[in-house]
Structures are given as structure tokens and as C-alpha cells.
Coordinates of C-alpha atoms and ligand atoms in Angstrom, one line a residue:
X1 CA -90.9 -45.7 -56.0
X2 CA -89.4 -48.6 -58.2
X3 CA -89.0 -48.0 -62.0
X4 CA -91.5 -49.8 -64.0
X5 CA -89.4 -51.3 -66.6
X6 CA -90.4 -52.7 -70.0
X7 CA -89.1 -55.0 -72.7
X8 CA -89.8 -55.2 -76.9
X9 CA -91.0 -58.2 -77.5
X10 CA -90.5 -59.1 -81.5
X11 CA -93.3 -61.7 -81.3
X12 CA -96.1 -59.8 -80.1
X13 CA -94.4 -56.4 -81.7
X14 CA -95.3 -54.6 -78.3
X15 CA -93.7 -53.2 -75.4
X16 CA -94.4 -55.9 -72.2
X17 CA -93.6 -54.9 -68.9
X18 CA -91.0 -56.7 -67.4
X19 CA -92.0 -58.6 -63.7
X20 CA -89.7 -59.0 -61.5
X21 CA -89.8 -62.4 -59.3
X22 CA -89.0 -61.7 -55.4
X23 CA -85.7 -64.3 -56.5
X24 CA -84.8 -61.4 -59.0
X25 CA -85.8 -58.9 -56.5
X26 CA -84.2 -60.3 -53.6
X27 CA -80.9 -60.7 -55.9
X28 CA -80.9 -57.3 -56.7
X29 CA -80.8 -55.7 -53.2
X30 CA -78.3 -58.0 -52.0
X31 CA -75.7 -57.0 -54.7
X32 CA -76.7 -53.5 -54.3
X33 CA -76.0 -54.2 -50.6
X34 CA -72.8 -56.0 -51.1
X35 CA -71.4 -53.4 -53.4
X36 CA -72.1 -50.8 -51.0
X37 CA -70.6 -52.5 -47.9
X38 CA -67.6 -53.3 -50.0
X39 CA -67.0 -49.5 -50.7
X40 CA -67.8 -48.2 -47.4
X41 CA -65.6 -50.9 -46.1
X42 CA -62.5 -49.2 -48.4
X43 CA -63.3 -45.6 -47.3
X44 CA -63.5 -46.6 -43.5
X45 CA -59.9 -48.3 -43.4
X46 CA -58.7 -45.5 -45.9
X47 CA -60.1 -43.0 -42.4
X48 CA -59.2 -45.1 -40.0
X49 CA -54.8 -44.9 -41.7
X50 CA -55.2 -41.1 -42.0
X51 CA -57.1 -39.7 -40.5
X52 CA -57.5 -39.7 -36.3
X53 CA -60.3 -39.5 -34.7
X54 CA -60.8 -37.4 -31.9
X55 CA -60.7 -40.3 -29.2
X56 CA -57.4 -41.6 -30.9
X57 CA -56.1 -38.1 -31.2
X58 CA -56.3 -37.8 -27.2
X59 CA -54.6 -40.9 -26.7
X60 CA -52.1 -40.4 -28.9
X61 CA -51.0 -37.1 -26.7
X62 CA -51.9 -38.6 -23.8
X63 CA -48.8 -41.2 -24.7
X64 CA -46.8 -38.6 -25.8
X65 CA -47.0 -37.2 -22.4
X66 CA -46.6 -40.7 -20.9
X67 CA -43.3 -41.2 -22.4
X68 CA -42.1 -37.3 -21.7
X69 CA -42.4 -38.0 -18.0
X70 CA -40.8 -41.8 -18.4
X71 CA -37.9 -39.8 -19.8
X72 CA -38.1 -36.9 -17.2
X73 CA -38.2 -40.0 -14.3
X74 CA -35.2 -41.7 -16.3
X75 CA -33.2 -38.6 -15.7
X76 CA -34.3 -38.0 -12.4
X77 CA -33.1 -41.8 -11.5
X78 CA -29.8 -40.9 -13.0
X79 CA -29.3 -38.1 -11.1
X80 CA -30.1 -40.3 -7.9
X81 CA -27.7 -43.1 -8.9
X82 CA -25.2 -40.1 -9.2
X83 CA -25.5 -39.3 -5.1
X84 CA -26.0 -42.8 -4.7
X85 CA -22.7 -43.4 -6.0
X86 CA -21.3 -40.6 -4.0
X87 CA -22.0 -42.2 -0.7
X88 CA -21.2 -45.3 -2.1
X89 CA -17.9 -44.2 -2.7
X90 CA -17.3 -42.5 0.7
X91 CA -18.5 -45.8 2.6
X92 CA -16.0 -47.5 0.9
X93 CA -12.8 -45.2 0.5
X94 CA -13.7 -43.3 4.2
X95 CA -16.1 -45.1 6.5
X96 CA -14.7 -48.5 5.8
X97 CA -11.1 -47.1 5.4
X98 CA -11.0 -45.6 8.7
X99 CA -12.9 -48.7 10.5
X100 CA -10.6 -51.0 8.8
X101 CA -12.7 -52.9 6.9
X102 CA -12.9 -54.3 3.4
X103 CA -15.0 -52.1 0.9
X104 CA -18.1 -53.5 -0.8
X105 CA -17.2 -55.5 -4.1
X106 CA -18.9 -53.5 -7.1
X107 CA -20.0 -57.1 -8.1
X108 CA -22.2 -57.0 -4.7
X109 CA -23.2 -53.3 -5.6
X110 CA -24.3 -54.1 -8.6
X111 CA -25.5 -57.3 -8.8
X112 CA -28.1 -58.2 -11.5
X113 CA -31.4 -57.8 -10.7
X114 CA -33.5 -60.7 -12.1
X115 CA -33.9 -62.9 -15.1
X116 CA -34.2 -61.7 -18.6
X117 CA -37.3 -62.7 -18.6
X118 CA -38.5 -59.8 -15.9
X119 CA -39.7 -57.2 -18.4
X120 CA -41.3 -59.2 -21.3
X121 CA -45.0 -58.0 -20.1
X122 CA -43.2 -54.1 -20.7
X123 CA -42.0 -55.6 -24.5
X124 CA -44.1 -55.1 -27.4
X125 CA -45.5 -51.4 -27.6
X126 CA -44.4 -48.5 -29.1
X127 CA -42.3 -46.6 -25.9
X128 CA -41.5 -50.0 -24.4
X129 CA -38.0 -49.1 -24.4
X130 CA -38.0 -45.9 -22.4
X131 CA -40.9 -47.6 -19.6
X132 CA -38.3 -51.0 -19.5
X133 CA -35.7 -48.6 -19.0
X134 CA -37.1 -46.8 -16.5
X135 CA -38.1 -49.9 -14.4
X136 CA -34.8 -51.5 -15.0
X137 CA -33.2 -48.1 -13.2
X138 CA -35.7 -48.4 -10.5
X139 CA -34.7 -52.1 -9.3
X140 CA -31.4 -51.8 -9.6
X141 CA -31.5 -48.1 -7.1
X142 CA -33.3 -50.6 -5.3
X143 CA -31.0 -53.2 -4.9
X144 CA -27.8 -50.7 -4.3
X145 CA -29.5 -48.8 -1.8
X146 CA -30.7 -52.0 0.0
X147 CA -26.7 -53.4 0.0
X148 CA -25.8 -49.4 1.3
X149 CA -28.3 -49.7 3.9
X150 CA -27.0 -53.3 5.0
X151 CA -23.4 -51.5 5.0
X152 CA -24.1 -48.7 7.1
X153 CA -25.5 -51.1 9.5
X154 CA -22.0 -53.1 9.6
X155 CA -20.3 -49.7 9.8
X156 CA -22.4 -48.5 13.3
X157 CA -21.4 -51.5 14.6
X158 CA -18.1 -51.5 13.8
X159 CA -17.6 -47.9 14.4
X160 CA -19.1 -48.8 18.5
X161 CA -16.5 -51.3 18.7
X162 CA -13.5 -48.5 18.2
X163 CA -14.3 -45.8 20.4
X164 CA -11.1 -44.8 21.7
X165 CA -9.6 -45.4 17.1
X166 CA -12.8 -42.8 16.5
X167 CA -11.1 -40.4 19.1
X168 CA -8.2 -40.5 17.3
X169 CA -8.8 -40.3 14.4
X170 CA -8.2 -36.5 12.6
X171 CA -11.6 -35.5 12.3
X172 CA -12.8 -31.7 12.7
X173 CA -10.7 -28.7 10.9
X174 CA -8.1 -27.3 12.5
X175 CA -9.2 -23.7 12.6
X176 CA -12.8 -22.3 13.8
X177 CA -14.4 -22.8 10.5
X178 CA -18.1 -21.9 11.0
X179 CA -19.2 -20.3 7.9
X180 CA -16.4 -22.2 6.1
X181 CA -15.1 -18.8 4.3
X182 CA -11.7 -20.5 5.6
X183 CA -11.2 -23.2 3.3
X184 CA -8.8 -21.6 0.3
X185 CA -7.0 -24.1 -0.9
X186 CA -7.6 -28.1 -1.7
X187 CA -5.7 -31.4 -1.8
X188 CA -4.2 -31.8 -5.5
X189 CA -2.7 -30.1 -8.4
X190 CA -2.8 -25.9 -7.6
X191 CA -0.8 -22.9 -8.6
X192 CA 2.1 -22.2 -6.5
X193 CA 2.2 -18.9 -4.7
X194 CA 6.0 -18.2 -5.2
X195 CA 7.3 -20.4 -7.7
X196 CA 4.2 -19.3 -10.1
X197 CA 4.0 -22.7 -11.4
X198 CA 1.4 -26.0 -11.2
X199 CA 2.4 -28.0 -8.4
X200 CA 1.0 -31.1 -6.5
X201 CA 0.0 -29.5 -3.3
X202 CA -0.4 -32.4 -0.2
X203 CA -2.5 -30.4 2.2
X204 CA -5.8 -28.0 2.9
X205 CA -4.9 -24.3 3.2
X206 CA -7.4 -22.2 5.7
X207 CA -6.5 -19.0 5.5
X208 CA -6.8 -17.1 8.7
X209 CA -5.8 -13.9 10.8
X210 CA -2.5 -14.1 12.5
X211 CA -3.3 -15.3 16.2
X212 CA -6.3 -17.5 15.4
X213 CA -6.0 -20.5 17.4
X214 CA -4.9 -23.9 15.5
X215 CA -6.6 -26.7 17.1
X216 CA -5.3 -30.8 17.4
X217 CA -7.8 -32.7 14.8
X218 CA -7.8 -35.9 16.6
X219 CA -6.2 -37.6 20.0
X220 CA -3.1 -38.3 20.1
X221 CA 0.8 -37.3 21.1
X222 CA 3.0 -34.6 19.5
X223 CA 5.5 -36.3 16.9
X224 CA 7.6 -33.1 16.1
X225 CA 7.8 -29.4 16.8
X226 CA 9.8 -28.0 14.0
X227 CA 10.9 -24.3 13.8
X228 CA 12.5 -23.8 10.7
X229 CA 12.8 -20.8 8.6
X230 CA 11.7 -22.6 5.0
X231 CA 9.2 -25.2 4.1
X232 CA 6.5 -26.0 6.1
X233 CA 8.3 -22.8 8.8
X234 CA 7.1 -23.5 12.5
X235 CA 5.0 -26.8 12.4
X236 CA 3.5 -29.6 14.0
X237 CA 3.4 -33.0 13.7
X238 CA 1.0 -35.1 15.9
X239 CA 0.9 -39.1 15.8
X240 CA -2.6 -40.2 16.3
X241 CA -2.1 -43.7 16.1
X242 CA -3.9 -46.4 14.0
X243 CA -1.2 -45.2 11.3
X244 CA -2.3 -41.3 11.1
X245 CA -0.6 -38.2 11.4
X246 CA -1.4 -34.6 10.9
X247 CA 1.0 -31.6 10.2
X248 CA 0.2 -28.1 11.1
X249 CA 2.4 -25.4 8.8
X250 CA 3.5 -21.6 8.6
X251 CA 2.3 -21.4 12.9
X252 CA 3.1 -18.0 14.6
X253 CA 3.7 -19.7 17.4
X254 CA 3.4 -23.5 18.8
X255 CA 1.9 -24.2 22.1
X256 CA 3.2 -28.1 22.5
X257 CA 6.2 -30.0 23.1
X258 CA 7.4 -32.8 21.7
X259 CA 5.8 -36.3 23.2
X260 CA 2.9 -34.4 24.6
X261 CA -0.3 -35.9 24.6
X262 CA -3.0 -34.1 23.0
X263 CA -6.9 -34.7 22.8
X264 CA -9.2 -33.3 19.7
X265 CA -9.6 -29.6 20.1
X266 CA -7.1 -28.8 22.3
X267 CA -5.0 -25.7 21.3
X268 CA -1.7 -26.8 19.7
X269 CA -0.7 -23.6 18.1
X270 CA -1.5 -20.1 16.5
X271 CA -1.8 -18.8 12.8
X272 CA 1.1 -17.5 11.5
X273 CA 3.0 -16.8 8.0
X274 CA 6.5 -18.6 8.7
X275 CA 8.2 -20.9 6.5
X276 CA 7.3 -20.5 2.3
X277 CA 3.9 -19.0 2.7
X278 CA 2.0 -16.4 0.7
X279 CA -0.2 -15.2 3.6
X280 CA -1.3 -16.1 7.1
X281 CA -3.1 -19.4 7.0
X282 CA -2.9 -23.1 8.2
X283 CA -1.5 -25.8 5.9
X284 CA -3.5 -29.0 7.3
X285 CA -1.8 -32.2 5.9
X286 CA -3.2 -35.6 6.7
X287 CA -0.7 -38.6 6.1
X288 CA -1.8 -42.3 6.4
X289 CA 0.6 -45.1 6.7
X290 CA 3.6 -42.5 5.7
X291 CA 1.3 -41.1 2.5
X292 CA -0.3 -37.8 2.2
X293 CA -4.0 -38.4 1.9
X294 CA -6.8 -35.7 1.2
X295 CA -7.7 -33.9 4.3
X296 CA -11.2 -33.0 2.7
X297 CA -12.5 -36.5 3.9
X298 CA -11.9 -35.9 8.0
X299 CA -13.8 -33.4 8.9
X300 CA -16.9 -35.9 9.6
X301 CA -17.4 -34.3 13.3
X302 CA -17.6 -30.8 12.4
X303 CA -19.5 -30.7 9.3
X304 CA -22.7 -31.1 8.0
X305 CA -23.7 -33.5 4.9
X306 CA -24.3 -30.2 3.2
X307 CA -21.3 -28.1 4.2
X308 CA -19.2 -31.1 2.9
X309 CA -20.5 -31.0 0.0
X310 CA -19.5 -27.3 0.0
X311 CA -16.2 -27.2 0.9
X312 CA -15.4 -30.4 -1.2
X313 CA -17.0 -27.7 -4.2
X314 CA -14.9 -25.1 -2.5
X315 CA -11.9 -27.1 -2.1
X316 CA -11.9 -28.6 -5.4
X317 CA -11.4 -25.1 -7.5
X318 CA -8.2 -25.0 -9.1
X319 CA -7.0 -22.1 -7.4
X320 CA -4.1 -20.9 -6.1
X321 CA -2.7 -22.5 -3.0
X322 CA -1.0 -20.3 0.1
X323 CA 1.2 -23.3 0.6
Ligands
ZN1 ZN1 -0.8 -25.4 1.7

């Protein structure tokens, strides 16, 4: 119920009620109205900047979440560029080495992907960054494994073309090596057995019993048969053509003569511990073009993308050699 409002009037000396017109009335409930929008207007937005609703407090974990697994897929692509890299490297350094062909540019690898201009509908939020990111990594994967795939292509058909090269080439180990518990010793720098000190060392080392049969890595004819009491002690050199060679060290005995023709597999030799050598065991070099290179990338007939892997890991340990 209103108020009933009155009003001394001095002429009449009495208290008059005051009437209200509707224009008064009307007036009234509008500024009342006004004045109450106007505050309920400041304690909304006042809400709305501190405190979250429900509804916003969902979303707001929901893109915490978002940009958690962006980062978790960032990391994941990093790790794939990583092997990605990996076989890039061996496609250029092995596959197209051996098939004599020029390796892939890193320009081609890596070419751009795009305009500038190819993320802008990404730009502008809060995690842009991180989803940009992410989709940058994804194209460019993209692109390098489409070039890879072109380049594997090139290297089957180059690789169908040289037959008899891909006979010759050194490519199993030169010992049984099924479980690869063989492999002791890598290409590079390694502790030497009798001097005691770092040394380059130019070959793999399997280490094996005395008697186990040393096999010819590739096709080819016997260079040298060497029977000396030092160095490399009873060894073998085969010439494999195409400008490869592989020496066989520290034999027991050797089953070949000089100028004989040998084919991958065939028995060239058994384990021994002649010449300066710690233990029984094979010293496998593999020498292109007159320069020791690292055996660890011939074995392409023998093992398994996962073995590799392994005995690179094995071979790779800074260990001692048997030299
Ligand atoms: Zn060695």
C-alpha cells in the first residue's frame, strides 16, 4: 500500500493531502526503476570479473585440459620428428651412399610449409600459441615424411638396378650373431685393452669362442692374407668392389687364399686371439674408398629395424674395446 502523504498549507493553516498526478506517479517508478537497474547493472559486472559461474568454471578446465593435451601432442610430435630424423639421416648417409646417389637437400626436407597467412584463423585466443604450434609441427611431419616416402621410392628403384653392387656390398656380421650378445665393442673413441689409454678405434669387435666360424660380409675376392704376430695378427682383407673392403683381425686360423673369390657367407676364417688382442674376438673393419667407415651401418641383411637400433645402443657405449 502507497503512503498517504500530506502537506501544511500556511493559507488554509491545515494539513492537505498531497495528490499525486499519474505524470508524478509515472515519474516516480521510472527513477526508482532506473536507479535500481543502474545498481544491479554494477553488481552483475562486479560478478561476472570475480566471480565464475559454474558454466564458466567448466569451461575454463575444460581449456585447461585442452591445452595440457596440445602440449602432450607437441611433445609427442617432437619425439616423432626425432625418428623421423633418424631415417632421414640413414637414407642419406647409408641407402643413398651405398646406391650412389646424391642425398636429399635439407632445403627439400624442410621446405616451408605455406604462407604466413596459414594460421591467422588459430590467432587471437588465449592458448593460440601452443594449438598454432602444434599444427605448425603437424604439416611440416607431413611434408618431410611425404619427401622420405618419395625417396624411398627412388631408392627401390635404384637399389633393382644394382643387383650384383647389392651382393657386394658388406652387409651381414661376420660372426653368427643371433641374440647379438656378440657385439662388444663400437666404431669410435674406446679404451684400449693394453695400452690403458683412449684411443680411436676403426672397427666392430664381436667377441667370440675360439673356433667360431668368421664369415665373408659381402661378394667379392680376397685382397690379403696376413699372418703376422702384432697388429691386426692373422687377418683378412677382402676387395668387394664399388670401392669397399673389409678386414677380418686376431683369426685362429684363415681359410682363403689370396685372389680367391668369395660370395656373402662363405667361411673365410675362424676366431682366434692373434695379433694385439685382449681376448678371442673378431675385429670387423669396413673401409670405403681407402677410409675406415663405421661398420654399424652394413648389417642391413641380417638385422632387424629393432635389433639395429640395439646394437647401434650396444655399440655406442664407451666401453673398452678387445682391439
Ligand atoms: Zn677391435
Amino acid at each position: 500500500m502507497a503512503k498517504i502523504k500530506y502537506k501544511y498549507n500556511p493559507s488554509t493553516l491545515n494539513y492537505e493531502k498531497i495528490q499525486l498526478t499519474i505524470k508524478d506517479r509515472l515519474k516516480k517508478i521510472f527513477t526508482y526503476l532506473l536507479v535500481s537497474l543502474f545498481f544491479a547493472s554494477v553488481t552483475l559486472s562486479l560478478a561476472y570479473t570475480f566471480i565464475n559461474s559454474p558454466k564458466e568454471l567448466t569451461l575454463k578446465r575444460e581449456n585447461t585440459q585442452l591445452r595440457k593435451q596440445y602440449e602432450l601432442l607437441n611433445r609427442d610430435m617432437d619425439r616423432l620428428a626425432t625418428v623421423l630424423e633418424d631415417i632421414e639421416r640413414r637414407d642419406d648417409n647409408i641407402y643413398r651412399q651405398i646406391l650412389e646417389s646424391e642425398p636429399i637437400s635439407k632445403n627439400v626436407r624442410e621446405a616451408g610449409v605455406g604462407g604466413v597467412n596459414r594460421y591467422s584463423n588459430l590467432d587471437g585466443y588465449q592458448y593460440s600459441n601452443v594449438v598454432i604450434n602444434a599444427n605448425k609441427k603437424l604439416d611440416q611431419l607431413a611434408k618431410r615424411m611425404y619427401v622420405q616416402t618419395k625417396s624411398f621410392d627412388e631408392v627401390v628403384g635404384l637399389a633393382k638396378n644394382k643387383e650384383k653392387m647389392l651382393a657386394s656390398i658388406p652387409a651381414i656380421q661376420p660372426v653368427p650373431n643371433k641374440n647379438l650378445k656378440r657385439m662388444a665393442s663400437g666404431f669410435g673413441y674406446r679404451m684400449h685393452p693394453i695400452y690403458k689409454v683412449r684411443k680411436m678405434h676403426w672397427g666392430m669387435d664381436f667377441s667370440a669362442p675360439t673356433g667360431t666360424e668368421i664369415f665373408a660380409t659381402g661378394d667379392g675376392t680376397v685382397a690379403q692374407v696376413i699372418l703376422s704376430r702384432g697388429g691386426y695378427g692373422k687377418h683378412v682383407v677382402i676387395d668387394h668392389g664399388y670401392g669397399y673392403e673389409t678386414l677380418y683381425g686376431h683369426m685362429n686360423k684363415v681359410n682363403v687364399k689370396r685372389g680367391q673369390k668369395v660370395k656373402r657367407g662363405d667361411i673365410i676364417g675362424l676366431v682366434g686371439n692373434t695379433g694385439t688382442s685382449s681376448a678371442p674376438h673378431v675385429h670387423y673393419e669396413v673401409i670405403k674408398d681407402g677410409k675406415k667407415i663405421n661398420p654399424a651401418n652394413f648389417y642391413f641383411n641380417d638385422l632387424t629395424p629393432e635389433e639395429y637400433d640395439d646394437m647401434i645402443e650396444m655399440s655406442s657405449h664407451a666401453n673398452q674395446s678387445f682391439d
